């Protein structure tokens, strides 16, 4: 079954607002399989998938919520939280969508993973997306200056 068929099947569930896929990273390295498995587990436990998991949402629901929030970072997380807060269900399809390992390879696996966790936790604790975006950009710039 292809991705669109899987989405159609999922969206046939009554009350489902949207969903996403499990994360897959195009690499045979063990560390990327661990990252992908952890991300998929996190999204299942929290009900909050990230944009790189190919989020899909009913158009009417998306419009009702006002679309993606106009923030520089964490817009995918904010939208998923809005869906959950409004009582909408999010379904994670147990098939992997494939993403590139480029960012992890370029910035380093440990740095990129820790930064992503810090950003998510900070956002969850109320740090503004604007502040997080500055941190995100400055971290990337600092990394580039070291090279």
PDB file of C-alpha atoms in Angstrom:
ATOM      1  CA  UNK A   1       0.000   0.000   0.000  1.00  0.00           C
ATOM      2  CA  UNK A   2       1.416   3.428  -0.884  1.00  0.00           C
ATOM      3  CA  UNK A   3       1.443   6.505   1.374  1.00  0.00           C
ATOM      4  CA  UNK A   4      -1.739   8.072  -0.017  1.00  0.00           C
ATOM      5  CA  UNK A   5      -3.657   4.821   0.433  1.00  0.00           C
ATOM      6  CA  UNK A   6      -2.395   4.581   4.014  1.00  0.00           C
ATOM      7  CA  UNK A   7      -3.494   8.161   4.671  1.00  0.00           C
ATOM      8  CA  UNK A   8      -6.939   7.518   3.118  1.00  0.00           C
ATOM      9  CA  UNK A   9      -7.338   4.416   5.278  1.00  0.00           C
ATOM     10  CA  UNK A  10      -6.316   6.302   8.421  1.00  0.00           C
ATOM     11  CA  UNK A  11      -8.568   9.262   7.648  1.00  0.00           C
ATOM     12  CA  UNK A  12     -11.561   6.918   7.329  1.00  0.00           C
ATOM     13  CA  UNK A  13     -11.460   6.592  11.130  1.00  0.00           C
ATOM     14  CA  UNK A  14     -14.225   8.668  12.723  1.00  0.00           C
ATOM     15  CA  UNK A  15     -12.985  11.612  14.753  1.00  0.00           C
ATOM     16  CA  UNK A  16      -9.466  11.497  13.380  1.00  0.00           C
ATOM     17  CA  UNK A  17      -8.077  15.002  12.841  1.00  0.00           C
ATOM     18  CA  UNK A  18      -4.858  13.894  11.192  1.00  0.00           C
ATOM     19  CA  UNK A  19      -1.677  12.003  11.672  1.00  0.00           C
ATOM     20  CA  UNK A  20       1.824  11.252  10.490  1.00  0.00           C
ATOM     21  CA  UNK A  21       4.170   8.392   9.735  1.00  0.00           C
ATOM     22  CA  UNK A  22       6.933   6.821  11.768  1.00  0.00           C
ATOM     23  CA  UNK A  23      10.310   8.395  11.073  1.00  0.00           C
ATOM     24  CA  UNK A  24      12.898   6.689   8.909  1.00  0.00           C
ATOM     25  CA  UNK A  25      16.364   8.063   8.153  1.00  0.00           C
ATOM     26  CA  UNK A  26      18.067   7.112   4.880  1.00  0.00           C
ATOM     27  CA  UNK A  27      21.165   5.523   6.346  1.00  0.00           C
ATOM     28  CA  UNK A  28      22.269   2.070   7.410  1.00  0.00           C
ATOM     29  CA  UNK A  29      24.170   3.429  10.418  1.00  0.00           C
ATOM     30  CA  UNK A  30      22.923   2.103  13.750  1.00  0.00           C
ATOM     31  CA  UNK A  31      22.813   5.568  15.325  1.00  0.00           C
ATOM     32  CA  UNK A  32      20.261   6.746  12.747  1.00  0.00           C
ATOM     33  CA  UNK A  33      18.077   3.685  13.331  1.00  0.00           C
ATOM     34  CA  UNK A  34      18.187   4.485  17.068  1.00  0.00           C
ATOM     35  CA  UNK A  35      17.264   8.140  16.428  1.00  0.00           C
ATOM     36  CA  UNK A  36      14.393   7.153  14.123  1.00  0.00           C
ATOM     37  CA  UNK A  37      13.051   4.543  16.549  1.00  0.00           C
ATOM     38  CA  UNK A  38      13.247   7.002  19.440  1.00  0.00           C
ATOM     39  CA  UNK A  39      11.466   9.730  17.430  1.00  0.00           C
ATOM     40  CA  UNK A  40       8.713   7.325  16.425  1.00  0.00           C
ATOM     41  CA  UNK A  41       8.280   6.160  20.008  1.00  0.00           C
ATOM     42  CA  UNK A  42       8.195   9.775  21.230  1.00  0.00           C
ATOM     43  CA  UNK A  43       5.496  10.720  18.730  1.00  0.00           C
ATOM     44  CA  UNK A  44       3.398   7.710  19.709  1.00  0.00           C
ATOM     45  CA  UNK A  45       3.717   8.452  23.437  1.00  0.00           C
ATOM     46  CA  UNK A  46       3.088  12.198  23.159  1.00  0.00           C
ATOM     47  CA  UNK A  47       0.777  12.205  20.135  1.00  0.00           C
ATOM     48  CA  UNK A  48       2.934  14.995  18.734  1.00  0.00           C
ATOM     49  CA  UNK A  49       4.731  14.090  15.524  1.00  0.00           C
ATOM     50  CA  UNK A  50       7.190  16.517  13.942  1.00  0.00           C
ATOM     51  CA  UNK A  51       7.062  17.883  10.428  1.00  0.00           C
ATOM     52  CA  UNK A  52       9.687  15.450   9.135  1.00  0.00           C
ATOM     53  CA  UNK A  53       7.188  12.653   9.802  1.00  0.00           C
ATOM     54  CA  UNK A  54       4.945  13.815   6.917  1.00  0.00           C
ATOM     55  CA  UNK A  55       2.092  15.277   8.944  1.00  0.00           C
ATOM     56  CA  UNK A  56      -1.359  15.139   7.350  1.00  0.00           C
ATOM     57  CA  UNK A  57      -4.512  16.898   8.580  1.00  0.00           C
ATOM     58  CA  UNK A  58      -8.097  17.191   7.415  1.00  0.00           C
ATOM     59  CA  UNK A  59      -8.415  20.435   5.464  1.00  0.00           C
ATOM     60  CA  UNK A  60     -11.513  21.537   7.381  1.00  0.00           C
ATOM     61  CA  UNK A  61      -9.778  20.915  10.705  1.00  0.00           C
ATOM     62  CA  UNK A  62      -6.639  22.722   9.537  1.00  0.00           C
ATOM     63  CA  UNK A  63      -8.706  25.768   8.483  1.00  0.00           C
ATOM     64  CA  UNK A  64     -10.769  25.662  11.673  1.00  0.00           C
ATOM     65  CA  UNK A  65      -7.545  25.897  13.703  1.00  0.00           C
ATOM     66  CA  UNK A  66      -6.293  28.772  11.559  1.00  0.00           C
ATOM     67  CA  UNK A  67      -3.549  26.779   9.835  1.00  0.00           C
ATOM     68  CA  UNK A  68       0.017  26.663  11.015  1.00  0.00           C
ATOM     69  CA  UNK A  69       0.799  29.231  13.694  1.00  0.00           C
ATOM     70  CA  UNK A  70       2.876  32.133  12.373  1.00  0.00           C
ATOM     71  CA  UNK A  71       5.959  31.401  14.468  1.00  0.00           C
ATOM     72  CA  UNK A  72       9.566  30.940  13.337  1.00  0.00           C
ATOM     73  CA  UNK A  73      10.116  27.515  14.912  1.00  0.00           C
ATOM     74  CA  UNK A  74       8.020  24.736  16.489  1.00  0.00           C
ATOM     75  CA  UNK A  75       5.016  25.432  14.258  1.00  0.00           C
ATOM     76  CA  UNK A  76       4.526  21.696  13.730  1.00  0.00           C
ATOM     77  CA  UNK A  77       4.545  21.048  17.483  1.00  0.00           C
ATOM     78  CA  UNK A  78       2.201  23.992  18.128  1.00  0.00           C
ATOM     79  CA  UNK A  79      -0.264  22.734  15.514  1.00  0.00           C
ATOM     80  CA  UNK A  80      -0.257  19.200  16.907  1.00  0.00           C
ATOM     81  CA  UNK A  81      -0.821  20.582  20.397  1.00  0.00           C
ATOM     82  CA  UNK A  82      -3.738  22.674  19.118  1.00  0.00           C
ATOM     83  CA  UNK A  83      -5.280  19.554  17.604  1.00  0.00           C
ATOM     84  CA  UNK A  84      -4.905  17.604  20.838  1.00  0.00           C
ATOM     85  CA  UNK A  85      -6.201  20.515  22.942  1.00  0.00           C
ATOM     86  CA  UNK A  86      -9.301  20.794  20.745  1.00  0.00           C
ATOM     87  CA  UNK A  87      -9.998  17.087  21.232  1.00  0.00           C
ATOM     88  CA  UNK A  88      -8.799  15.900  17.830  1.00  0.00           C
ATOM     89  CA  UNK A  89      -7.132  12.529  17.509  1.00  0.00           C
ATOM     90  CA  UNK A  90      -3.775  12.060  15.802  1.00  0.00           C
ATOM     91  CA  UNK A  91      -2.874   8.696  14.298  1.00  0.00           C
ATOM     92  CA  UNK A  92       0.707   7.547  13.682  1.00  0.00           C
ATOM     93  CA  UNK A  93       0.893   5.204  10.706  1.00  0.00           C
ATOM     94  CA  UNK A  94       3.333   2.371  11.482  1.00  0.00           C
ATOM     95  CA  UNK A  95       5.240   2.808   8.217  1.00  0.00           C
ATOM     96  CA  UNK A  96       8.358   4.919   7.875  1.00  0.00           C
ATOM     97  CA  UNK A  97       8.620   8.089   5.877  1.00  0.00           C
ATOM     98  CA  UNK A  98      12.189   8.652   4.779  1.00  0.00           C
ATOM     99  CA  UNK A  99      14.240  11.705   5.654  1.00  0.00           C
ATOM    100  CA  UNK A 100      17.825  12.594   4.878  1.00  0.00           C
ATOM    101  CA  UNK A 101      20.597  12.287   7.478  1.00  0.00           C
ATOM    102  CA  UNK A 102      22.248  15.445   6.046  1.00  0.00           C
ATOM    103  CA  UNK A 103      21.703  17.708   9.058  1.00  0.00           C
ATOM    104  CA  UNK A 104      23.016  15.093  11.509  1.00  0.00           C
ATOM    105  CA  UNK A 105      26.009  14.432   9.251  1.00  0.00           C
ATOM    106  CA  UNK A 106      26.746  18.137   8.775  1.00  0.00           C
ATOM    107  CA  UNK A 107      26.249  19.330  12.370  1.00  0.00           C
ATOM    108  CA  UNK A 108      27.107  16.133  14.199  1.00  0.00           C
ATOM    109  CA  UNK A 109      24.776  13.460  15.538  1.00  0.00           C
ATOM    110  CA  UNK A 110      25.195  14.314  19.217  1.00  0.00           C
ATOM    111  CA  UNK A 111      24.938  18.095  18.724  1.00  0.00           C
ATOM    112  CA  UNK A 112      21.875  17.885  16.473  1.00  0.00           C
ATOM    113  CA  UNK A 113      20.056  15.395  18.685  1.00  0.00           C
ATOM    114  CA  UNK A 114      20.749  17.281  21.917  1.00  0.00           C
ATOM    115  CA  UNK A 115      19.821  20.600  20.317  1.00  0.00           C
ATOM    116  CA  UNK A 116      16.502  19.181  19.125  1.00  0.00           C
ATOM    117  CA  UNK A 117      15.706  17.823  22.597  1.00  0.00           C
ATOM    118  CA  UNK A 118      16.662  21.120  24.228  1.00  0.00           C
ATOM    119  CA  UNK A 119      14.472  23.046  21.788  1.00  0.00           C
ATOM    120  CA  UNK A 120      11.473  20.778  22.425  1.00  0.00           C
ATOM    121  CA  UNK A 121      11.846  20.825  26.213  1.00  0.00           C
ATOM    122  CA  UNK A 122      12.424  24.594  26.242  1.00  0.00           C
ATOM    123  CA  UNK A 123       9.339  25.169  24.104  1.00  0.00           C
ATOM    124  CA  UNK A 124       7.346  22.877  26.404  1.00  0.00           C
ATOM    125  CA  UNK A 125       8.510  24.966  29.375  1.00  0.00           C
ATOM    126  CA  UNK A 126       7.277  28.161  27.718  1.00  0.00           C
ATOM    127  CA  UNK A 127      10.343  29.595  25.980  1.00  0.00           C
ATOM    128  CA  UNK A 128       9.123  31.648  23.018  1.00  0.00           C
ATOM    129  CA  UNK A 129       9.583  30.319  19.466  1.00  0.00           C
ATOM    130  CA  UNK A 130      11.402  33.568  18.601  1.00  0.00           C
ATOM    131  CA  UNK A 131      13.998  32.959  21.315  1.00  0.00           C
ATOM    132  CA  UNK A 132      14.351  29.345  20.250  1.00  0.00           C
ATOM    133  CA  UNK A 133      14.786  30.367  16.611  1.00  0.00           C
ATOM    134  CA  UNK A 134      17.640  32.712  17.586  1.00  0.00           C
ATOM    135  CA  UNK A 135      19.285  29.876  19.525  1.00  0.00           C
ATOM    136  CA  UNK A 136      18.754  27.480  16.628  1.00  0.00           C
ATOM    137  CA  UNK A 137      20.291  29.898  14.111  1.00  0.00           C
ATOM    138  CA  UNK A 138      23.178  30.933  16.373  1.00  0.00           C
ATOM    139  CA  UNK A 139      24.047  27.301  17.051  1.00  0.00           C
ATOM    140  CA  UNK A 140      24.192  26.551  13.339  1.00  0.00           C
ATOM    141  CA  UNK A 141      26.262  29.687  12.732  1.00  0.00           C
ATOM    142  CA  UNK A 142      28.669  28.774  15.532  1.00  0.00           C
ATOM    143  CA  UNK A 143      29.053  25.321  14.057  1.00  0.00           C
ATOM    144  CA  UNK A 144      29.818  26.788  10.630  1.00  0.00           C
ATOM    145  CA  UNK A 145      32.446  29.156  12.111  1.00  0.00           C
ATOM    146  CA  UNK A 146      34.236  26.167  13.690  1.00  0.00           C
ATOM    147  CA  UNK A 147      34.650  24.437  10.357  1.00  0.00           C
TER     148      UNK A 147
END
